[in-house]
Amino acid sequence: MDFQAGILRDGSPMESLEKQLICPICLEMFSKPVVILPCQHNLCRKCANDVFQAANPYWQSRGSVISGGRFRCPSCRHEVLLDRHGVYGLQRNLLVENIIDIYKQECSSRPLKKGEHPMCKEHEDERINIYCVTCEVPTCSMCKVFGAHKDCEVAPLQTIFQGQKTELNNCISMLVAGNDRIQTIISQLEDSCRSTEENSEAAKRELCARFDALAALLEEKKSELLQRITREQGNKTGFVQGLIRQYKEQLEKSSQLVETAIQAMEETGGAAFLMVRPPNPPPCPRWIVEASKGGRLEKIEHGYESMDAFSVSLDHLTEAVRALDFDSAEEDEEYFDGEEEEVEE
């Protein structure tokens, strides 16, 4: 506690000291014993126990072995962890207790001054010592006997003071406990947010892996079908090229026969012309017979070059891909149940 700084800021050192000795819970001067928190702030032990009980409502009902608990400092919101001794395990601030004793002795030795106690505005020499319950204002005895509050209900000022301070103290404890609960909810929501982000990243990775596997499977299937088309192409083109070679050979032979026939036609003598033909000729010249052999070579059927048999319909797969969506939990269970039945079968 920085007593010296407070004294320098205010005009009266005793008033500054009194402000430094006020408990943030009960708003009164610290009462013995004073406990010092790990954050170096001070509380009355009773106030600290009230805050602790509000933050740990089930602490007294945890069986014979009492466990520790936690609460937050009302001054700085620092979390204070307690062992099984609870508030009684905190260290006492003997320095502050001694300062309070000295301060009270100093205050008791000083003579009372007129300005130290609130005085009635209607009766300047009368101290405010009663409370008007009807008007809910403090007043003096003269006002009750002769003044504006003579027909009102009054009560001792100290009684009302203690009652309202007790009520305010309870409200502060409720607010502190409520703040702790809100902080707990905020922590839970932050944890939920982090878990959502982590689960989303995991779901994204799994989705990408499944689509990559599907793409790899499609690529593998495409390569397989392309190889089949390539093999069929090689078979057909090889067969046709073989026919082309045969027809070229036949065309070359036929062309040679035509050339020989033209040379024979140029012969004018019968003997020379007949010598071109072999002995015992068939009914027609041999070169005509050789030329006619070209019509008996193998031919390809109509539509032989068509590759329609290798067309693939992907309409159903396209519709299935467009219909892809995330499965619900029930659908997943049905899917796995169906897989187990197939395995058993």
Short mmCIF file of C-alpha atoms in Angstrom, two decimals:
data_model
loop_
_atom_site.label_atom_id
_atom_site.label_comp_id
_atom_site.label_asym_id
_atom_site.label_seq_id
_atom_site.Cartn_x
_atom_site.Cartn_y
_atom_site.Cartn_z
CA MET A 1 0.00 0.00 0.00
CA ASP A 2 1.33 3.43 -0.99
CA PHE A 3 0.48 5.52 2.04
CA GLN A 4 2.94 8.29 1.25
CA ALA A 5 1.54 8.95 -2.22
CA GLY A 6 -1.98 9.26 -0.77
CA ILE A 7 -0.79 11.66 1.88
CA LEU A 8 0.85 13.90 -0.70
CA ARG A 9 -2.25 14.06 -2.84
CA ASP A 10 -4.65 15.11 -0.05
CA GLY A 11 -4.45 18.00 2.29
CA SER A 12 -5.07 16.14 5.55
CA PRO A 13 -2.65 13.25 6.27
CA MET A 14 -5.18 11.52 8.54
CA GLU A 15 -7.90 11.62 5.89
CA SER A 16 -5.45 10.24 3.32
CA LEU A 17 -4.46 7.49 5.73
CA GLU A 18 -8.07 6.61 6.42
CA LYS A 19 -8.75 6.22 2.68
CA GLN A 20 -5.85 3.80 2.44
CA LEU A 21 -7.28 1.71 5.27
CA ILE A 22 -10.75 1.17 3.75
CA CYS A 23 -11.76 -2.37 2.80
CA PRO A 24 -13.03 -2.53 -0.84
CA ILE A 25 -15.80 -4.95 0.22
CA CYS A 26 -17.43 -3.50 3.33
CA LEU A 27 -16.16 0.06 2.64
CA GLU A 28 -15.16 0.32 6.29
CA MET A 29 -11.80 0.38 7.93
CA PHE A 30 -10.10 -2.99 7.94
CA SER A 31 -11.04 -5.13 10.94
CA LYS A 32 -8.73 -7.62 12.57
CA PRO A 33 -7.36 -9.82 11.33
CA VAL A 34 -6.43 -8.33 7.95
CA VAL A 35 -5.40 -10.84 5.26
CA ILE A 36 -3.02 -10.03 2.44
CA LEU A 37 -3.77 -11.58 -0.98
CA PRO A 38 -1.10 -12.84 -3.41
CA CYS A 39 -1.69 -9.66 -5.45
CA GLN A 40 -0.68 -7.60 -2.36
CA HIS A 41 -4.19 -6.18 -1.83
CA ASN A 42 -5.80 -6.38 1.62
CA LEU A 43 -9.22 -7.51 2.81
CA CYS A 44 -10.92 -8.07 6.11
CA ARG A 45 -10.88 -11.75 6.84
CA LYS A 46 -14.67 -11.77 7.16
CA CYS A 47 -15.07 -9.98 3.81
CA ALA A 48 -12.59 -12.30 2.16
CA ASN A 49 -14.49 -15.27 3.56
CA ASP A 50 -17.81 -13.83 2.29
CA VAL A 51 -16.41 -13.41 -1.21
CA PHE A 52 -14.88 -16.88 -1.06
CA GLN A 53 -18.17 -18.45 0.08
CA ALA A 54 -20.08 -16.63 -2.68
CA ALA A 55 -17.65 -17.90 -5.33
CA ASN A 56 -17.60 -21.43 -3.84
CA PRO A 57 -21.17 -22.06 -2.56
CA TYR A 58 -20.60 -25.81 -2.05
CA TRP A 59 -17.29 -25.51 -0.23
CA GLN A 60 -18.77 -26.44 3.18
CA SER A 61 -20.50 -29.55 1.86
CA ARG A 62 -17.58 -31.37 0.30
CA GLY A 63 -17.23 -34.06 2.93
CA SER A 64 -14.84 -34.48 5.78
CA VAL A 65 -11.74 -33.64 3.71
CA ILE A 66 -12.25 -30.00 2.74
CA SER A 67 -10.66 -29.07 -0.57
CA GLY A 68 -9.49 -25.66 -1.68
CA GLY A 69 -11.22 -23.10 -3.84
CA ARG A 70 -10.72 -19.85 -5.69
CA PHE A 71 -12.09 -16.34 -5.99
CA ARG A 72 -11.07 -13.09 -7.62
CA CYS A 73 -9.61 -10.06 -5.87
CA PRO A 74 -12.28 -7.29 -5.88
CA SER A 75 -9.58 -4.66 -6.48
CA CYS A 76 -7.64 -6.07 -9.45
CA ARG A 77 -9.63 -9.21 -10.47
CA HIS A 78 -6.55 -11.36 -9.88
CA GLU A 79 -7.51 -15.00 -9.27
CA VAL A 80 -6.67 -16.14 -5.73
CA LEU A 81 -6.19 -19.89 -5.23
CA LEU A 82 -6.76 -21.25 -1.74
CA ASP A 83 -5.77 -24.52 -0.16
CA ARG A 84 -7.93 -26.71 2.04
CA HIS A 85 -7.72 -24.14 4.87
CA GLY A 86 -9.65 -21.62 2.79
CA VAL A 87 -9.37 -17.97 3.80
CA TYR A 88 -7.71 -18.98 7.07
CA GLY A 89 -4.71 -20.13 5.05
CA LEU A 90 -3.99 -16.55 3.89
CA GLN A 91 -1.25 -14.56 5.61
CA ARG A 92 -2.22 -11.79 8.04
CA ASN A 93 -0.98 -8.27 7.35
CA LEU A 94 0.27 -7.30 10.79
CA LEU A 95 1.67 -4.01 9.52
CA VAL A 96 -1.76 -2.79 8.41
CA GLU A 97 -3.29 -3.97 11.71
CA ASN A 98 -0.73 -1.98 13.70
CA ILE A 99 -1.34 1.09 11.55
CA ILE A 100 -5.09 0.79 12.19
CA ASP A 101 -4.51 0.57 15.93
CA ILE A 102 -2.33 3.68 15.85
CA TYR A 103 -4.86 5.51 13.71
CA LYS A 104 -7.75 4.66 16.03
CA GLN A 105 -5.76 5.78 19.07
CA GLU A 106 -4.97 9.04 17.34
CA CYS A 107 -8.61 9.57 16.40
CA SER A 108 -9.83 8.83 19.95
CA SER A 109 -7.36 11.30 21.47
CA ARG A 110 -8.42 14.16 19.20
CA PRO A 111 -11.24 16.45 20.40
CA LEU A 112 -14.37 16.35 18.30
CA LYS A 113 -14.80 19.31 16.03
CA LYS A 114 -18.03 20.79 14.87
CA GLY A 115 -17.39 20.07 11.24
CA GLU A 116 -16.51 16.43 11.72
CA HIS A 117 -20.13 15.31 12.11
CA PRO A 118 -22.92 16.27 9.72
CA MET A 119 -25.09 19.02 11.17
CA CYS A 120 -28.76 19.75 10.48
CA LYS A 121 -29.37 22.50 7.97
CA GLU A 122 -32.53 23.65 9.78
CA HIS A 123 -30.93 23.54 13.23
CA GLU A 124 -27.26 24.38 12.87
CA ASP A 125 -26.35 23.36 16.40
CA GLU A 126 -28.01 19.95 16.14
CA ARG A 127 -26.18 16.88 14.89
CA ILE A 128 -27.93 14.52 12.48
CA ASN A 129 -28.58 11.53 14.73
CA ILE A 130 -31.85 9.93 13.57
CA TYR A 131 -33.27 8.66 10.30
CA CYS A 132 -36.71 9.51 8.94
CA VAL A 133 -38.11 6.24 7.64
CA THR A 134 -41.09 7.99 6.00
CA CYS A 135 -39.01 10.47 3.98
CA GLU A 136 -35.93 8.22 3.78
CA VAL A 137 -33.53 10.99 4.82
CA PRO A 138 -31.27 11.53 7.86
CA THR A 139 -32.38 14.29 10.24
CA CYS A 140 -31.96 15.61 13.79
CA SER A 141 -34.01 15.27 16.94
CA MET A 142 -35.30 18.85 16.74
CA CYS A 143 -36.77 18.19 13.31
CA LYS A 144 -38.61 15.20 14.75
CA VAL A 145 -39.94 17.16 17.74
CA PHE A 146 -40.68 20.55 16.23
CA GLY A 147 -39.73 20.43 12.58
CA ALA A 148 -40.82 18.94 9.27
CA HIS A 149 -40.56 15.33 10.45
CA LYS A 150 -42.64 15.54 13.61
CA ASP A 151 -45.39 13.36 12.09
CA CYS A 152 -42.98 10.90 10.42
CA GLU A 153 -41.71 7.54 11.57
CA VAL A 154 -38.08 7.64 12.60
CA ALA A 155 -35.42 5.11 13.58
CA PRO A 156 -31.96 5.27 15.13
CA LEU A 157 -29.42 6.43 12.59
CA GLN A 158 -26.93 3.74 13.54
CA THR A 159 -29.53 0.99 13.04
CA ILE A 160 -30.40 2.16 9.54
CA PHE A 161 -26.71 2.69 8.83
CA GLN A 162 -25.77 -0.83 9.86
CA GLY A 163 -28.72 -2.34 7.99
CA GLN A 164 -27.98 -0.54 4.73
CA LYS A 165 -24.26 -1.30 4.99
CA THR A 166 -25.04 -4.95 5.57
CA GLU A 167 -27.37 -4.94 2.58
CA LEU A 168 -24.75 -3.16 0.47
CA ASN A 169 -22.15 -5.67 1.61
CA ASN A 170 -24.42 -8.53 0.57
CA CYS A 171 -25.00 -6.86 -2.79
CA ILE A 172 -21.26 -6.46 -3.29
CA SER A 173 -20.74 -10.13 -2.50
CA MET A 174 -23.48 -11.03 -4.96
CA LEU A 175 -21.92 -8.81 -7.62
CA VAL A 176 -18.48 -10.31 -7.05
CA ALA A 177 -19.91 -13.83 -7.26
CA GLY A 178 -21.88 -12.84 -10.35
CA ASN A 179 -18.75 -11.44 -11.95
CA ASP A 180 -16.95 -14.69 -11.24
CA ARG A 181 -19.77 -16.66 -12.86
CA ILE A 182 -19.73 -14.35 -15.88
CA GLN A 183 -15.97 -14.76 -16.14
CA THR A 184 -16.43 -18.53 -16.02
CA ILE A 185 -19.04 -18.35 -18.79
CA ILE A 186 -16.71 -16.15 -20.87
CA SER A 187 -13.91 -18.68 -20.42
CA GLN A 188 -16.24 -21.51 -21.45
CA LEU A 189 -17.36 -19.57 -24.54
CA GLU A 190 -13.75 -18.84 -25.47
CA ASP A 191 -12.94 -22.54 -25.09
CA SER A 192 -15.94 -23.37 -27.26
CA CYS A 193 -14.75 -20.90 -29.90
CA ARG A 194 -11.28 -22.44 -29.94
CA SER A 195 -12.73 -25.95 -30.11
CA THR A 196 -14.99 -24.90 -32.99
CA GLU A 197 -12.01 -23.54 -34.92
CA GLU A 198 -9.95 -26.68 -34.27
CA ASN A 199 -12.83 -29.00 -35.25
CA SER A 200 -13.47 -26.93 -38.39
CA GLU A 201 -9.84 -27.23 -39.46
CA ALA A 202 -9.95 -30.99 -38.85
CA ALA A 203 -13.18 -31.29 -40.88
CA LYS A 204 -11.60 -29.28 -43.72
CA ARG A 205 -8.54 -31.51 -43.74
CA GLU A 206 -10.70 -34.65 -43.79
CA LEU A 207 -12.89 -33.27 -46.60
CA CYS A 208 -9.83 -32.34 -48.70
CA ALA A 209 -8.34 -35.79 -48.12
CA ARG A 210 -11.53 -37.52 -49.27
CA PHE A 211 -11.85 -35.37 -52.38
CA ASP A 212 -8.16 -35.88 -53.17
CA ALA A 213 -8.65 -39.65 -52.86
CA LEU A 214 -11.70 -39.46 -55.14
CA ALA A 215 -9.76 -37.37 -57.67
CA ALA A 216 -6.90 -39.88 -57.56
CA LEU A 217 -9.35 -42.74 -58.15
CA LEU A 218 -10.91 -40.91 -61.13
CA GLU A 219 -7.47 -40.19 -62.54
CA GLU A 220 -6.50 -43.85 -62.20
CA LYS A 221 -9.73 -44.96 -63.90
CA LYS A 222 -9.24 -42.44 -66.69
CA SER A 223 -5.71 -43.71 -67.30
CA GLU A 224 -6.97 -47.31 -67.45
CA LEU A 225 -9.71 -46.47 -69.98
CA LEU A 226 -7.30 -44.44 -72.10
CA GLN A 227 -4.94 -47.40 -72.24
CA ARG A 228 -7.77 -49.63 -73.45
CA ILE A 229 -8.65 -47.14 -76.18
CA THR A 230 -4.98 -46.90 -77.15
CA ARG A 231 -4.70 -50.71 -77.37
CA GLU A 232 -7.82 -50.93 -79.55
CA GLN A 233 -6.51 -48.11 -81.72
CA GLY A 234 -3.21 -49.97 -82.17
CA ASN A 235 -4.99 -53.20 -83.06
CA LYS A 236 -7.25 -51.59 -85.64
CA THR A 237 -4.63 -49.35 -87.23
CA GLY A 238 -2.19 -52.29 -87.33
CA PHE A 239 -4.75 -54.45 -89.13
CA VAL A 240 -5.63 -51.69 -91.61
CA GLN A 241 -1.96 -50.89 -92.28
CA GLY A 242 -1.40 -54.61 -93.01
CA LEU A 243 -4.23 -54.50 -95.56
CA ILE A 244 -2.74 -51.37 -97.06
CA ARG A 245 0.58 -53.15 -97.53
CA GLN A 246 -1.17 -56.14 -99.18
CA TYR A 247 -3.14 -53.93 -101.54
CA LYS A 248 -0.02 -51.96 -102.43
CA GLU A 249 1.79 -55.19 -103.28
CA GLN A 250 -1.18 -56.30 -105.39
CA LEU A 251 -1.30 -52.89 -107.07
CA GLU A 252 2.37 -53.11 -107.93
CA LYS A 253 1.92 -56.56 -109.43
CA SER A 254 -1.14 -55.41 -111.36
CA SER A 255 0.74 -52.38 -112.64
CA GLN A 256 3.58 -54.63 -113.86
CA LEU A 257 1.03 -56.86 -115.65
CA VAL A 258 -0.54 -53.84 -117.30
CA GLU A 259 2.88 -52.73 -118.48
CA THR A 260 3.57 -56.24 -119.86
CA ALA A 261 0.17 -56.29 -121.60
CA ILE A 262 0.83 -52.92 -123.22
CA GLN A 263 4.18 -54.19 -124.50
CA ALA A 264 2.38 -57.27 -125.92
CA MET A 265 -0.15 -55.06 -127.63
CA GLU A 266 2.69 -53.29 -129.43
CA GLU A 267 3.74 -56.56 -131.13
CA THR A 268 2.55 -56.66 -134.76
CA GLY A 269 3.62 -60.16 -135.63
CA GLY A 270 1.46 -63.04 -134.60
CA ALA A 271 4.34 -65.25 -133.67
CA ALA A 272 5.93 -62.61 -131.47
CA PHE A 273 2.58 -61.77 -129.85
CA LEU A 274 1.83 -65.38 -129.06
CA MET A 275 5.29 -65.94 -127.65
CA VAL A 276 4.47 -63.48 -124.88
CA ARG A 277 1.77 -65.86 -123.60
CA PRO A 278 2.78 -69.07 -121.86
CA PRO A 279 2.06 -72.45 -123.37
CA ASN A 280 -1.34 -73.97 -122.86
CA PRO A 281 -2.92 -70.60 -121.98
CA PRO A 282 -6.17 -70.55 -120.04
CA PRO A 283 -9.31 -69.24 -121.66
CA CYS A 284 -8.21 -65.69 -120.77
CA PRO A 285 -4.72 -64.19 -120.54
CA ARG A 286 -2.77 -65.00 -117.38
CA TRP A 287 -2.18 -61.35 -116.56
CA ILE A 288 -5.94 -60.80 -116.39
CA VAL A 289 -6.26 -63.67 -113.94
CA GLU A 290 -3.42 -62.28 -111.81
CA ALA A 291 -5.00 -58.84 -111.79
CA SER A 292 -8.35 -60.21 -110.70
CA LYS A 293 -6.78 -61.64 -107.52
CA GLY A 294 -6.89 -58.17 -105.94
CA GLY A 295 -10.64 -58.46 -105.43
CA ARG A 296 -10.18 -61.51 -103.18
CA LEU A 297 -8.07 -59.70 -100.53
CA GLU A 298 -9.54 -59.15 -97.07
CA LYS A 299 -11.63 -56.02 -96.55
CA ILE A 300 -12.79 -54.11 -93.44
CA GLU A 301 -16.43 -53.90 -92.52
CA HIS A 302 -18.46 -50.73 -92.61
CA GLY A 303 -17.93 -48.68 -89.41
CA TYR A 304 -14.72 -50.55 -88.60
CA GLU A 305 -13.03 -47.25 -87.66
CA SER A 306 -15.76 -46.31 -85.18
CA MET A 307 -14.80 -46.12 -81.48
CA ASP A 308 -18.33 -45.69 -80.14
CA ALA A 309 -17.94 -48.81 -78.02
CA PHE A 310 -15.51 -46.89 -75.80
CA SER A 311 -17.85 -44.05 -74.86
CA VAL A 312 -18.52 -43.62 -71.13
CA SER A 313 -21.64 -42.07 -69.64
CA LEU A 314 -20.82 -39.92 -66.61
CA ASP A 315 -24.26 -38.39 -66.18
CA HIS A 316 -25.06 -40.44 -63.09
CA LEU A 317 -21.70 -39.59 -61.56
CA THR A 318 -22.20 -35.91 -62.36
CA GLU A 319 -25.57 -35.95 -60.63
CA ALA A 320 -24.08 -37.81 -57.68
CA VAL A 321 -21.30 -35.25 -57.35
CA ARG A 322 -23.77 -32.39 -57.52
CA ALA A 323 -25.86 -34.07 -54.83
CA LEU A 324 -22.89 -34.44 -52.47
CA ASP A 325 -23.64 -33.03 -49.02
CA PHE A 326 -22.63 -33.53 -45.43
CA ASP A 327 -24.16 -36.63 -43.86
CA SER A 328 -26.22 -36.36 -40.70
CA ALA A 329 -25.45 -38.54 -37.70
CA GLU A 330 -28.40 -40.84 -38.44
CA GLU A 331 -27.30 -41.32 -42.05
CA ASP A 332 -23.78 -42.14 -40.88
CA GLU A 333 -25.13 -44.79 -38.50
CA GLU A 334 -27.28 -46.32 -41.25
CA TYR A 335 -24.31 -46.27 -43.62
CA PHE A 336 -22.01 -48.06 -41.18
CA ASP A 337 -24.76 -50.52 -40.24
CA GLY A 338 -25.13 -51.35 -43.94
CA GLU A 339 -21.39 -51.86 -44.29
CA GLU A 340 -21.38 -54.26 -41.31
CA GLU A 341 -24.23 -56.27 -42.86
CA GLU A 342 -22.36 -56.50 -46.17
CA VAL A 343 -19.24 -57.68 -44.37
CA GLU A 344 -21.21 -60.34 -42.50
CA GLU A 345 -22.84 -61.50 -45.75
#
